Short mmCIF file of C-alpha atoms in Angstrom, two decimals:
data_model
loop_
_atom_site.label_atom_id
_atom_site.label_comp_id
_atom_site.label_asym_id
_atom_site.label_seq_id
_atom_site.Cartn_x
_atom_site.Cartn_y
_atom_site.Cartn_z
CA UNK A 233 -34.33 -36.00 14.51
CA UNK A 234 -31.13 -36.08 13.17
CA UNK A 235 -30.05 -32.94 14.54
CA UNK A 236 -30.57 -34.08 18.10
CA UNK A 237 -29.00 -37.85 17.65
CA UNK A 238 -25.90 -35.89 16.87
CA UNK A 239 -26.18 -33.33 19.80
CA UNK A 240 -26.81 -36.32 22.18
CA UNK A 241 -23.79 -38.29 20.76
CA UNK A 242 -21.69 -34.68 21.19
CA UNK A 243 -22.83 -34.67 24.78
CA UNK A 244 -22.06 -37.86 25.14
CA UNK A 245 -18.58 -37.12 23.84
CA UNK A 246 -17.93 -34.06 26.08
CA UNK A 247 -17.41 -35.74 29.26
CA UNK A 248 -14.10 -35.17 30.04
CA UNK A 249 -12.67 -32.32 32.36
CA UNK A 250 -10.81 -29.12 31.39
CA UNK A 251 -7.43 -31.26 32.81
CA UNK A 252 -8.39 -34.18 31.02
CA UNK A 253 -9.08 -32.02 27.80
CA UNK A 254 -5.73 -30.54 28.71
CA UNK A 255 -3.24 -33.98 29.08
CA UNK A 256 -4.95 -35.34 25.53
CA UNK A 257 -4.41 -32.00 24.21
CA UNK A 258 -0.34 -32.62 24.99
CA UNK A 259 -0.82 -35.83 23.50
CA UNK A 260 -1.96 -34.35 20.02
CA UNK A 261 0.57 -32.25 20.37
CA UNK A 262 3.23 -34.46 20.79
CA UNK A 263 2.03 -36.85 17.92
CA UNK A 264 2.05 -34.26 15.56
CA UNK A 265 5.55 -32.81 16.78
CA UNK A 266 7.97 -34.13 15.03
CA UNK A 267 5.63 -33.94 11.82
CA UNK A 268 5.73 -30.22 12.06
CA UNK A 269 9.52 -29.64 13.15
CA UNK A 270 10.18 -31.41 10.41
CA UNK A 271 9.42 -29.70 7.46
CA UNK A 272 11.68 -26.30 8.61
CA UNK A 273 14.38 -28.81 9.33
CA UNK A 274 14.74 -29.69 6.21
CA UNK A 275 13.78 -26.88 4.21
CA UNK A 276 16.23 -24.75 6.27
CA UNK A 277 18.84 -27.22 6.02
CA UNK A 278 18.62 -27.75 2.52
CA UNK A 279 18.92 -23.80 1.71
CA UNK A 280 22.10 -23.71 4.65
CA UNK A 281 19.95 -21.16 6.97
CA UNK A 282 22.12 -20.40 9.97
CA UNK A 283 21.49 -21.27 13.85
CA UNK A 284 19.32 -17.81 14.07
CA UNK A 285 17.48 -18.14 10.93
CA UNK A 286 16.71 -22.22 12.05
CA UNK A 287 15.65 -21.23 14.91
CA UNK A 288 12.95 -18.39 13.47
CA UNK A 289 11.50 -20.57 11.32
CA UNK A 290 11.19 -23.70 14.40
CA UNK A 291 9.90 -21.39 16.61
CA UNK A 292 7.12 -19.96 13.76
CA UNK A 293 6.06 -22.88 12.34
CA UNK A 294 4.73 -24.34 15.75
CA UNK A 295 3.20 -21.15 15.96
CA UNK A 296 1.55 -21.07 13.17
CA UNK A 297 0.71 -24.77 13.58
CA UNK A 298 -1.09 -23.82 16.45
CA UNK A 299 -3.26 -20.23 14.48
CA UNK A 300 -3.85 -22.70 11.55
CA UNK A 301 -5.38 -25.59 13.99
CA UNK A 302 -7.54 -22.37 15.92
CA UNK A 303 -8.52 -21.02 12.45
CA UNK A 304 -9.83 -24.79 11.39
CA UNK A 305 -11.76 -24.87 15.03
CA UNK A 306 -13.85 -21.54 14.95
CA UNK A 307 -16.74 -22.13 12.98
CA UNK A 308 -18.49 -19.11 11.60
CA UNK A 309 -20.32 -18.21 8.14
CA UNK A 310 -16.98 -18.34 6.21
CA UNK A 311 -14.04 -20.50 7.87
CA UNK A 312 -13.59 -23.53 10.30
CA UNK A 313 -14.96 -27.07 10.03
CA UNK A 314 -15.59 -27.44 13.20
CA UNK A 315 -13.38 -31.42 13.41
CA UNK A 316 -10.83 -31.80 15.63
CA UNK A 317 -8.66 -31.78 13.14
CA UNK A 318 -4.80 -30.55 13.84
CA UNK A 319 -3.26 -28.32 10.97
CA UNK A 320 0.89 -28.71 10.26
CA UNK A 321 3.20 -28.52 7.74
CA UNK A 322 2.27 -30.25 4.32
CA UNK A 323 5.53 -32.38 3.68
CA UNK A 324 5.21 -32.89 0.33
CA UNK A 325 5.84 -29.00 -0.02
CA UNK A 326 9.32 -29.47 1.15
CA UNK A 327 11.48 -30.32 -2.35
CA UNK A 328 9.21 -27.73 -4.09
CA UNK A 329 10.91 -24.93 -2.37
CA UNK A 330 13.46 -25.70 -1.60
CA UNK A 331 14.17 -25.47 -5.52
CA UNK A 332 12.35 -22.47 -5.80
CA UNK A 333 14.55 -20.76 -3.00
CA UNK A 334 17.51 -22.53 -4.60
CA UNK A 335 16.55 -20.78 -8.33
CA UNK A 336 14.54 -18.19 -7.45
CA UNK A 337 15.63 -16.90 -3.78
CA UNK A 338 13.87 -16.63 -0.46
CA UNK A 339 11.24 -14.39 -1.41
CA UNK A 340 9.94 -16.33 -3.95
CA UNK A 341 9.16 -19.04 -1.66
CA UNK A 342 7.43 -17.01 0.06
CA UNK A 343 5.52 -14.90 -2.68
CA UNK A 344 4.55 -18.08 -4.10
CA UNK A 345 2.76 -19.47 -0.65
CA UNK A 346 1.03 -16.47 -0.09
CA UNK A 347 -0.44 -16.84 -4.06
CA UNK A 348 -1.51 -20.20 -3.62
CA UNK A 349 -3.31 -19.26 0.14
CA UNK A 350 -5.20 -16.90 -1.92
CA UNK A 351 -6.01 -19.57 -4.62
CA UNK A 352 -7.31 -21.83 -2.05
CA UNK A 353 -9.37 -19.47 -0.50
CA UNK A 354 -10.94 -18.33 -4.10
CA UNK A 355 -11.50 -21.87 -5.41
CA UNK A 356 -13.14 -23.56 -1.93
CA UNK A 357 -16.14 -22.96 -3.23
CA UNK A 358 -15.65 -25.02 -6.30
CA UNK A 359 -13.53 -27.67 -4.90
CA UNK A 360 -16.20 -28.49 -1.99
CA UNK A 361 -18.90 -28.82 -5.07
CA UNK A 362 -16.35 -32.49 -6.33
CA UNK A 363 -17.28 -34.26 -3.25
CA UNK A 364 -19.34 -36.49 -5.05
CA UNK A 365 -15.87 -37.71 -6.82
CA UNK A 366 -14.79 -38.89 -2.86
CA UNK A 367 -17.22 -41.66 -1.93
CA UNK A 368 -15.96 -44.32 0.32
CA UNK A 369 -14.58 -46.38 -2.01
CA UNK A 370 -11.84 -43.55 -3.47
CA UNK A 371 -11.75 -42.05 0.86
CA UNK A 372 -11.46 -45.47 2.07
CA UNK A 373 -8.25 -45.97 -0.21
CA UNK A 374 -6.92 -43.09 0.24
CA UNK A 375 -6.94 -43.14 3.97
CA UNK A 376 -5.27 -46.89 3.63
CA UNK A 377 -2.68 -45.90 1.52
CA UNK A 378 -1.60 -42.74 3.33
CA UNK A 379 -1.26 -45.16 6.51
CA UNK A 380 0.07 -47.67 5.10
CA UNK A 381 2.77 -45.32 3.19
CA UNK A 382 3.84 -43.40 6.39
CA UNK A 383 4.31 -47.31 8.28
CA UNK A 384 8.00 -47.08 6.51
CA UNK A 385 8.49 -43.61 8.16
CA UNK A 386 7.67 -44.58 11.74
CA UNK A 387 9.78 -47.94 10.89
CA UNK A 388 12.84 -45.99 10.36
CA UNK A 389 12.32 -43.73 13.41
CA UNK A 390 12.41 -47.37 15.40
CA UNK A 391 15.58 -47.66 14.43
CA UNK A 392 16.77 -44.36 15.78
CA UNK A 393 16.69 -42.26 12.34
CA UNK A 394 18.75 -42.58 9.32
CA UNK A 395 19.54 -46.43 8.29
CA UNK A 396 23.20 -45.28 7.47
CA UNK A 397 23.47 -44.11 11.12
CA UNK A 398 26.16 -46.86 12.68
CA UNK A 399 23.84 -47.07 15.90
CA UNK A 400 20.74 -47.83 13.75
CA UNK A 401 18.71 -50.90 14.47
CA UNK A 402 20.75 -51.18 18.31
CA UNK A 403 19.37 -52.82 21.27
CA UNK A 404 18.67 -50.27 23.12
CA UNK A 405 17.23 -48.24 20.01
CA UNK A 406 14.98 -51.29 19.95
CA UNK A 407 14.28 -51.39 22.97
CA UNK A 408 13.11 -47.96 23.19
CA UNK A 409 11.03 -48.37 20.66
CA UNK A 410 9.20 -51.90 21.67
CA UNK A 411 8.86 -50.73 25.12
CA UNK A 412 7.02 -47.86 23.68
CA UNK A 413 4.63 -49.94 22.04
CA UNK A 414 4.22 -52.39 24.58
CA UNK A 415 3.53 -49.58 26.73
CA UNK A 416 0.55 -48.02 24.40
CA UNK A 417 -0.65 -51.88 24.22
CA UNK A 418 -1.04 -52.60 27.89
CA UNK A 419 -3.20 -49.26 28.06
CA UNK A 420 -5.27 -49.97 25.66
CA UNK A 421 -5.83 -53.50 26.98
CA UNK A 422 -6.58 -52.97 30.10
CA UNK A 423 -6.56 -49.56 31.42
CA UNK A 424 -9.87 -47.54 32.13
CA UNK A 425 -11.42 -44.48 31.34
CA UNK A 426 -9.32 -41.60 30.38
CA UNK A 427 -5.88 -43.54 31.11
CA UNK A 428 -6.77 -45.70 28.48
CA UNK A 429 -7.58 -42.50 26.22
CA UNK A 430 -3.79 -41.16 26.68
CA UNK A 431 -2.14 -44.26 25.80
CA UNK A 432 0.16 -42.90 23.19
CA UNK A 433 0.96 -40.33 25.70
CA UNK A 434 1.92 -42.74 28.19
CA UNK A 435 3.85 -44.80 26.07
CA UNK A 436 6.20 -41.65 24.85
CA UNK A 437 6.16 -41.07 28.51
CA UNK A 438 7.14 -44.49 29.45
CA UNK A 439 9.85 -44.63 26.78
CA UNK A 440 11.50 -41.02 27.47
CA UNK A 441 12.03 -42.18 31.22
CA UNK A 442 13.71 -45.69 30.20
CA UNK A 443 15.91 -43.33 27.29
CA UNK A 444 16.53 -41.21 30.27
CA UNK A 445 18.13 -44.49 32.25
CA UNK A 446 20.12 -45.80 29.54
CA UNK A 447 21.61 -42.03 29.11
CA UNK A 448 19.98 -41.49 25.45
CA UNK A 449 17.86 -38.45 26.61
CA UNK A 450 20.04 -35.46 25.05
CA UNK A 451 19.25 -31.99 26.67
CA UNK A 452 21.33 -29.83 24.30
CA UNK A 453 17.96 -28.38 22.56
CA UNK A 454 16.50 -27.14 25.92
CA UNK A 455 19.81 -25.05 26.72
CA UNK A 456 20.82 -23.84 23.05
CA UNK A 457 17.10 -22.26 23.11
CA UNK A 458 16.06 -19.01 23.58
CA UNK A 459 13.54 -18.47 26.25
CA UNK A 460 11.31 -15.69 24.33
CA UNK A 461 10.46 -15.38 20.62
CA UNK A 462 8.18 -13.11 18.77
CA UNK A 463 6.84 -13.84 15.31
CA UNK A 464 7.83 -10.86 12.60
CA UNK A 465 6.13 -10.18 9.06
CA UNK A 466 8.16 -11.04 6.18
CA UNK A 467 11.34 -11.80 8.37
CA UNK A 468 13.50 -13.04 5.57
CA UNK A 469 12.70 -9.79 3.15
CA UNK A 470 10.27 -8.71 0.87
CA UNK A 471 8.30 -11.66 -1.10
CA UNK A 472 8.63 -11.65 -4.67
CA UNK A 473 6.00 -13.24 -6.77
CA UNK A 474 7.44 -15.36 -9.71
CA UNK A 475 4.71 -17.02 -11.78
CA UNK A 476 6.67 -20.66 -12.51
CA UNK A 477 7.37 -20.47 -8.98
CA UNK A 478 3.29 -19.55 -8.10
CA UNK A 479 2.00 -22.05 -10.07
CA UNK A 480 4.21 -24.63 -8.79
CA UNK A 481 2.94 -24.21 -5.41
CA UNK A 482 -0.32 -23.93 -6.44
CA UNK A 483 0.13 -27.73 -7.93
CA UNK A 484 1.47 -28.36 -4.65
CA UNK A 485 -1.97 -26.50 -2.39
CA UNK A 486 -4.06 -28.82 -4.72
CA UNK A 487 -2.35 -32.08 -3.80
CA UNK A 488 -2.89 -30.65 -0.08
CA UNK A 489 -6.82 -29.97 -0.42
CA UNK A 490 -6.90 -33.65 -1.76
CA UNK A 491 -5.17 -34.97 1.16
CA UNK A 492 -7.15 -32.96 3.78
CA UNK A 493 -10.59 -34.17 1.62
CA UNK A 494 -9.37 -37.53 2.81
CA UNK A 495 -8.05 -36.50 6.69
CA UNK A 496 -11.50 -34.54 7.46
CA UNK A 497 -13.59 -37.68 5.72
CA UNK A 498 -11.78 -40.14 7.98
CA UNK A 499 -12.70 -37.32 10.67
CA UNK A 500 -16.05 -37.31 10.25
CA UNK A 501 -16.62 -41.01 10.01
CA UNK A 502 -15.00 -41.12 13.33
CA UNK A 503 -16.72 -38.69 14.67
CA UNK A 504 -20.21 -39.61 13.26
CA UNK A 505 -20.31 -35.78 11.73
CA UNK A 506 -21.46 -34.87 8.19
CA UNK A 507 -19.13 -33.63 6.10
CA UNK A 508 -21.02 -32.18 3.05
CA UNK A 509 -19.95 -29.07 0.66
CA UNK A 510 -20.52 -26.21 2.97
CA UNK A 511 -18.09 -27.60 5.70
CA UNK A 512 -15.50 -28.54 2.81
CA UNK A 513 -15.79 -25.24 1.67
CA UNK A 514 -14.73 -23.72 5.45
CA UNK A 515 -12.58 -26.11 6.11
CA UNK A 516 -10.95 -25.32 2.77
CA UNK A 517 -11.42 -21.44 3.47
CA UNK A 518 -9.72 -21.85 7.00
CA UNK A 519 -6.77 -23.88 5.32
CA UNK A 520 -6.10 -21.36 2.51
CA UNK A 521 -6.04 -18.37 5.35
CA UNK A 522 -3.62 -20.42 7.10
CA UNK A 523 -1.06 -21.28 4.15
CA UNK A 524 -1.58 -17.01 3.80
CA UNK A 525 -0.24 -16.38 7.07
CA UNK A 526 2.45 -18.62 6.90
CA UNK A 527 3.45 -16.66 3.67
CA UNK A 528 3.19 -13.60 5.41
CA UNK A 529 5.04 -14.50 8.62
CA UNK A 530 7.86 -16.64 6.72
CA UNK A 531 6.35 -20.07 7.82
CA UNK A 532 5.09 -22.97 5.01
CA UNK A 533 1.57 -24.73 3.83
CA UNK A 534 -0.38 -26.39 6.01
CA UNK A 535 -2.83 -29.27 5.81
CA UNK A 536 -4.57 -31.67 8.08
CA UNK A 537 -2.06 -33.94 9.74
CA UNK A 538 -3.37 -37.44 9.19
CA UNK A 539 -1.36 -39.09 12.68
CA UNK A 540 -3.79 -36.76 14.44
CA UNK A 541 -6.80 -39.15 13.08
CA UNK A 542 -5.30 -42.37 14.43
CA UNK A 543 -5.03 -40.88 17.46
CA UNK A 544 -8.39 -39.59 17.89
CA UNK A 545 -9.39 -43.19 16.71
CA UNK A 546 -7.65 -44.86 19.25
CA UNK A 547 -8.42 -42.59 22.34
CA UNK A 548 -11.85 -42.57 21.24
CA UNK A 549 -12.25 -38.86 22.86
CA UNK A 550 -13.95 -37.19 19.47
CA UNK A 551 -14.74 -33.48 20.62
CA UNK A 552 -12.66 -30.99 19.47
CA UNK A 553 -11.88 -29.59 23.13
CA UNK A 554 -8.26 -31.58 23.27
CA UNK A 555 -7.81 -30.00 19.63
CA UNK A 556 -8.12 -26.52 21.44
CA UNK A 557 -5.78 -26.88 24.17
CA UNK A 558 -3.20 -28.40 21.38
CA UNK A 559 -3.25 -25.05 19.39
CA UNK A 560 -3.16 -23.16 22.76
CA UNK A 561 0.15 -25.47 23.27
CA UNK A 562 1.40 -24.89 19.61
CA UNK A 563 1.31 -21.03 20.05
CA UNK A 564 2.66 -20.79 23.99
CA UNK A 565 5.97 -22.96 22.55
CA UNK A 566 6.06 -21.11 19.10
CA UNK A 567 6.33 -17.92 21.76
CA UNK A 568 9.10 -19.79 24.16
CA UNK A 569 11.35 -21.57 21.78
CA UNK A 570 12.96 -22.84 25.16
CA UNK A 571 9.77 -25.03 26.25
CA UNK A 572 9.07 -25.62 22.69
CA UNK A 573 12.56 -27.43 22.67
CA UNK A 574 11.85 -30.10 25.56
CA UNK A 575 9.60 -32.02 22.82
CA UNK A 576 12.82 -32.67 21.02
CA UNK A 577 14.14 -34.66 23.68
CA UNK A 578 12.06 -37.28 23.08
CA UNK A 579 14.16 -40.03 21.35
CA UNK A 580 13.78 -41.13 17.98
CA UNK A 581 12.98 -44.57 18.57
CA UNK A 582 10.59 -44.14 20.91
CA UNK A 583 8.80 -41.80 19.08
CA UNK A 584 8.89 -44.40 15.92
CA UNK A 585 7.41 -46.69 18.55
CA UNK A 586 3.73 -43.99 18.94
CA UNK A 587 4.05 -43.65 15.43
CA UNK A 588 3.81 -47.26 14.44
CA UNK A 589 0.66 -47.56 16.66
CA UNK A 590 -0.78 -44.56 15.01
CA UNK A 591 -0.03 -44.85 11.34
CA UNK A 592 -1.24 -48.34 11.87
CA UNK A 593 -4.49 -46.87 13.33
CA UNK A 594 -5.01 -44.42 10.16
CA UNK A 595 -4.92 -47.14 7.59
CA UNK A 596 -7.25 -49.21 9.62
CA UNK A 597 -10.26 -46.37 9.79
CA UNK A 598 -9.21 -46.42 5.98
CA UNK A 599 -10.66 -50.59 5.78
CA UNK A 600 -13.28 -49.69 8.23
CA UNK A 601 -14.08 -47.23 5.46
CA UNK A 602 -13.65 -50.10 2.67
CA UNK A 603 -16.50 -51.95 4.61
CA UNK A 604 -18.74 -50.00 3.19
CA UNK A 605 -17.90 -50.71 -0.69
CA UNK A 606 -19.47 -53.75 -2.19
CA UNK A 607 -17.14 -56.14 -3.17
CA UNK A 608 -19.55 -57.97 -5.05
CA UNK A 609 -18.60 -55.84 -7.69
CA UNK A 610 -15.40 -56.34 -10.00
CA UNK A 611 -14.58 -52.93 -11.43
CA UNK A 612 -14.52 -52.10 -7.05
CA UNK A 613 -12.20 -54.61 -6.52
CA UNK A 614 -10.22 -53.47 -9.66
CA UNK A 615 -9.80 -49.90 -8.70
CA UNK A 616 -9.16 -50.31 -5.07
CA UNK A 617 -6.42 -52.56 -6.31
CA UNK A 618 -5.05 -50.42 -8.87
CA UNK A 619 -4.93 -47.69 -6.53
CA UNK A 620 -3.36 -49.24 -3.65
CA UNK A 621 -0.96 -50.76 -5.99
CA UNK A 622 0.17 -47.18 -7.28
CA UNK A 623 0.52 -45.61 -4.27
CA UNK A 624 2.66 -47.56 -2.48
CA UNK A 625 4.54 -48.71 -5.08
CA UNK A 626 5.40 -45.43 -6.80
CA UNK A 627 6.52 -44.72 -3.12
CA UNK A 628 8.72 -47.17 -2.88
CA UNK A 629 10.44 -46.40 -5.95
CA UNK A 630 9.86 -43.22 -7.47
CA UNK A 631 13.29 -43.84 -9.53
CA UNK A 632 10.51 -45.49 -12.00
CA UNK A 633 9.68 -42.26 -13.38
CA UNK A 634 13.10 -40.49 -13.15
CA UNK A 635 13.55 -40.08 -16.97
CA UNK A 636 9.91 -38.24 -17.09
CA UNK A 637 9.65 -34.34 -17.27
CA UNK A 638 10.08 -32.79 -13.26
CA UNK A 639 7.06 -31.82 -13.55
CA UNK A 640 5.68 -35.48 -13.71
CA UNK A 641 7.53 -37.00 -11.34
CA UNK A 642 6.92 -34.48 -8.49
CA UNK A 643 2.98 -36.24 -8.44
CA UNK A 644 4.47 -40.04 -9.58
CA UNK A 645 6.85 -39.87 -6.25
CA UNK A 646 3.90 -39.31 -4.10
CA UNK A 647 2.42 -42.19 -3.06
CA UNK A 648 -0.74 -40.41 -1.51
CA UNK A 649 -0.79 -38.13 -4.47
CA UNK A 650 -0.80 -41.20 -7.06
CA UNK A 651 -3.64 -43.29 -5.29
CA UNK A 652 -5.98 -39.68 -4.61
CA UNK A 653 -5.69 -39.62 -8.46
CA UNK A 654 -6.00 -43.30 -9.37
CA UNK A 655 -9.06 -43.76 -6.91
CA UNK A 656 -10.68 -40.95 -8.12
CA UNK A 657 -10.25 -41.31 -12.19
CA UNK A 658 -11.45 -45.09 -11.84
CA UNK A 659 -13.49 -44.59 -9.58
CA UNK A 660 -15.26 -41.81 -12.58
CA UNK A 661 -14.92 -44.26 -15.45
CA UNK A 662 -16.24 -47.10 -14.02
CA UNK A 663 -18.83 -45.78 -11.56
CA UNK A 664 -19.36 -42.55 -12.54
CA UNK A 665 -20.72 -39.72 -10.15
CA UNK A 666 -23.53 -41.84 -8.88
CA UNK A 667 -22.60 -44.31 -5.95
CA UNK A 668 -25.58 -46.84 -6.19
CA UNK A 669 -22.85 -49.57 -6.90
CA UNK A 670 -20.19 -49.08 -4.77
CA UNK A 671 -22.05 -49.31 -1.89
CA UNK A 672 -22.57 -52.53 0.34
CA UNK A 673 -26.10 -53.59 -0.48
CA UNK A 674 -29.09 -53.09 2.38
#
């Protein structure tokens, strides 16, 4: 019975066309963009790569963005989900190695990445088995907090980037940006049918062509670009494997697997799909093949990009058919870093303005997740406090911890990282495994 109510509500979900499939596809794509450029920006930048080496790594990660999404996608007897879930860069891998290529050189970054894809994959099967430690009370706050922590990010984007930037916080930076969400609004309110399901994509639309007016649209990426790129094994050298430098990153995978827990929860809830051990176990699989071939081909760690949930949220198209056409996307521009390039023209503030709308949208499927904790009870109250309280404030000032070993403070400045652990610890001493509590009473 079940079975069927769930093939009905995935035929239900299926009706849109292959060009339909394709423009929401673009829109994933372009929501997750400057999330995944980002990470080889400033990994590159912060161990002074040159113009050829940035642009390797640019062109591979969206690549590899695009395998690790497919690899997520297929279901079969040992990998894949099966949520349309988009796979890109984990961010909070980024000051990891750069200190280990700083100390330890370029092929210990990548040594390390492939070590920790092979711990992933070996310890799926264990790490699916804690699900009972993720109820909706710890996902719910989890899912709020990473929202509500990423707000700031999209915030400064509206601004036009960096607040030290002279032109930050300008007119026409705002301008950009408010006309973007205005934009996304007026969609939402009253478009129809699948217009209304690309309203992000329309509103980055919307925004480019007023940048374009005012003169803010910069071309330089698009002709700098190379118009065909082919991804090589172990491009920067031969990895080494350096055990401090492995079992940092293997800290780092962990944090990761916690974080996707949360992004293919919020997924399924969405979606109306069960999530139980044997698709955690996949979807972990999938992920820990992934961060292995970004070892291999010189690329970084991947995890479920949470923007990608607020968007499936909001356009309320829940099949994983968009999802394909966006890896499809990922690996076409990761193969032509000259088309790859024309999603960099999109201005700053105007992509601040799609992310505002969709960070917004992730922390509410987090509350719509909350709904389902009774708040009749206390210690509930207690812990989702305590846990939202950590997260963003540790966020907001990770100097708190700054005296602590480097080992501690790596978790303390992690906002997501501190409420995943506060949530769940609580959530064990005051609940325990058993959820008859925490639940909202029949």
């Amino acid at each position: 019975m079940e079975s069927s109510k769930q093939m009905t509500t995935e035929q239900k979900q299926t009706e849109t066309s292959t060009a339909q499939s394709a423009v929401l596809g673009l829109q994933h794509l372009l929501a997750m963009y400057a999330g995944a450029v980002a990470v080889p920006l400033l990994i590159g930048t912060g161990l002074n790569f040159n113009t050829e080496q940035m642009t390797y790594l640019i062109s591979i990660d969206i690549f590899m963005c695009g395998v690790a999404t497919l690899l997520q996608l297929t279901v079969n007897k040992f990998f894949g989900i099966g949520l349309p879930v988009v796979l890109g860069c984990a961010i909070q891998a980024v000051a990891p190695l750069i200190m280990i290529g700083t100390d330890k050189g370029v092929g210990a970054i990548y040594g390390s990445i492939i070590a920790a894809g092979v711990f992933i994959v070996l310890i799926s099967g264990v790490f699916s088995k804690i699900k009972v430690l993720f109820p909706p009370l710890v996902t719910g706050t989890v899912i709020t907090v990473i929202g509500l922590t990423l707000i700031p990010v999209a915030i400064e984007k509206m601004g036009g980037g960096l607040a030290s930037d002279p032109t930050f916080g300008s007119t026409d930076n705002l301008l950009l940006a408010f006309t973007t969400i205005a934009l996304i609004v007026i969609i939402q309110v009253w478009g129809r049918g699948f217009i209304r399901s690309i309203s992000v994509l329309v509103g980055l639309a919307g925004g480019t062509i007023l940048a374009a007016v005012l003169g803010m649209v910069n071309l330089q990426p698009i002709g700098e670009a190379t118009w065909f790129h082919f991804p090589q094994p172990f491009y920067f050298g031969t990895p080494t494997f350096d055990v401090s430098s492995i079992l940092l990153m293997i800290i780092i995978s962990i944090v990761s697997m916690v974080e996707s827990t949360g992004v293919y929860f919020a997924l399924g809830d969405i979606t109306g799909k069960h999530v139980g051990e044997q698709e955690l176990k996949k979807g972990y699989r999938a992920e820990g093949l992934a961060v292995i071939l970004g070892g291999i081909f010189n690329t970084f760690p991947y995890t479920g990009f949470s923007q990608n949930v607020g968007l499936v949220q909001l356009s309320g198209i829940k099949t994983r058919k968009p999802i394909y056409f966006s890896a499809f996307f990922l690996i076409v521009l990761g193969l032509l870093p000259k088309f790859g390039a024309a999603a960099q023209i999109i201005p700053e503030p105007v992509l601040g303005g799609g992310m505002l709308v969709m960070f917004g949208m992730v922390a509410v499927q987090g509350m719509k997740m909350l709904s389902k904790v009774n708040f009749d009870n206390d210690k509930n109250l207690l812990i989702i406090a305590i846990s939202i309280g950590f997260g963003l404030g540790f966020n907001m000032m990770p100097e708190l911890f700054a005296k602590m070993p480097e080992t501690l403070t790596m978790f303390t400045g992690n906002g997501i990282v501190m409420s995943s652990i506060t949530a769940i610890v609580l959530n064990f001493l005051f609940n325990g495994v058993k959820a008859e509590d925490q639940s909202v009473p029949e």
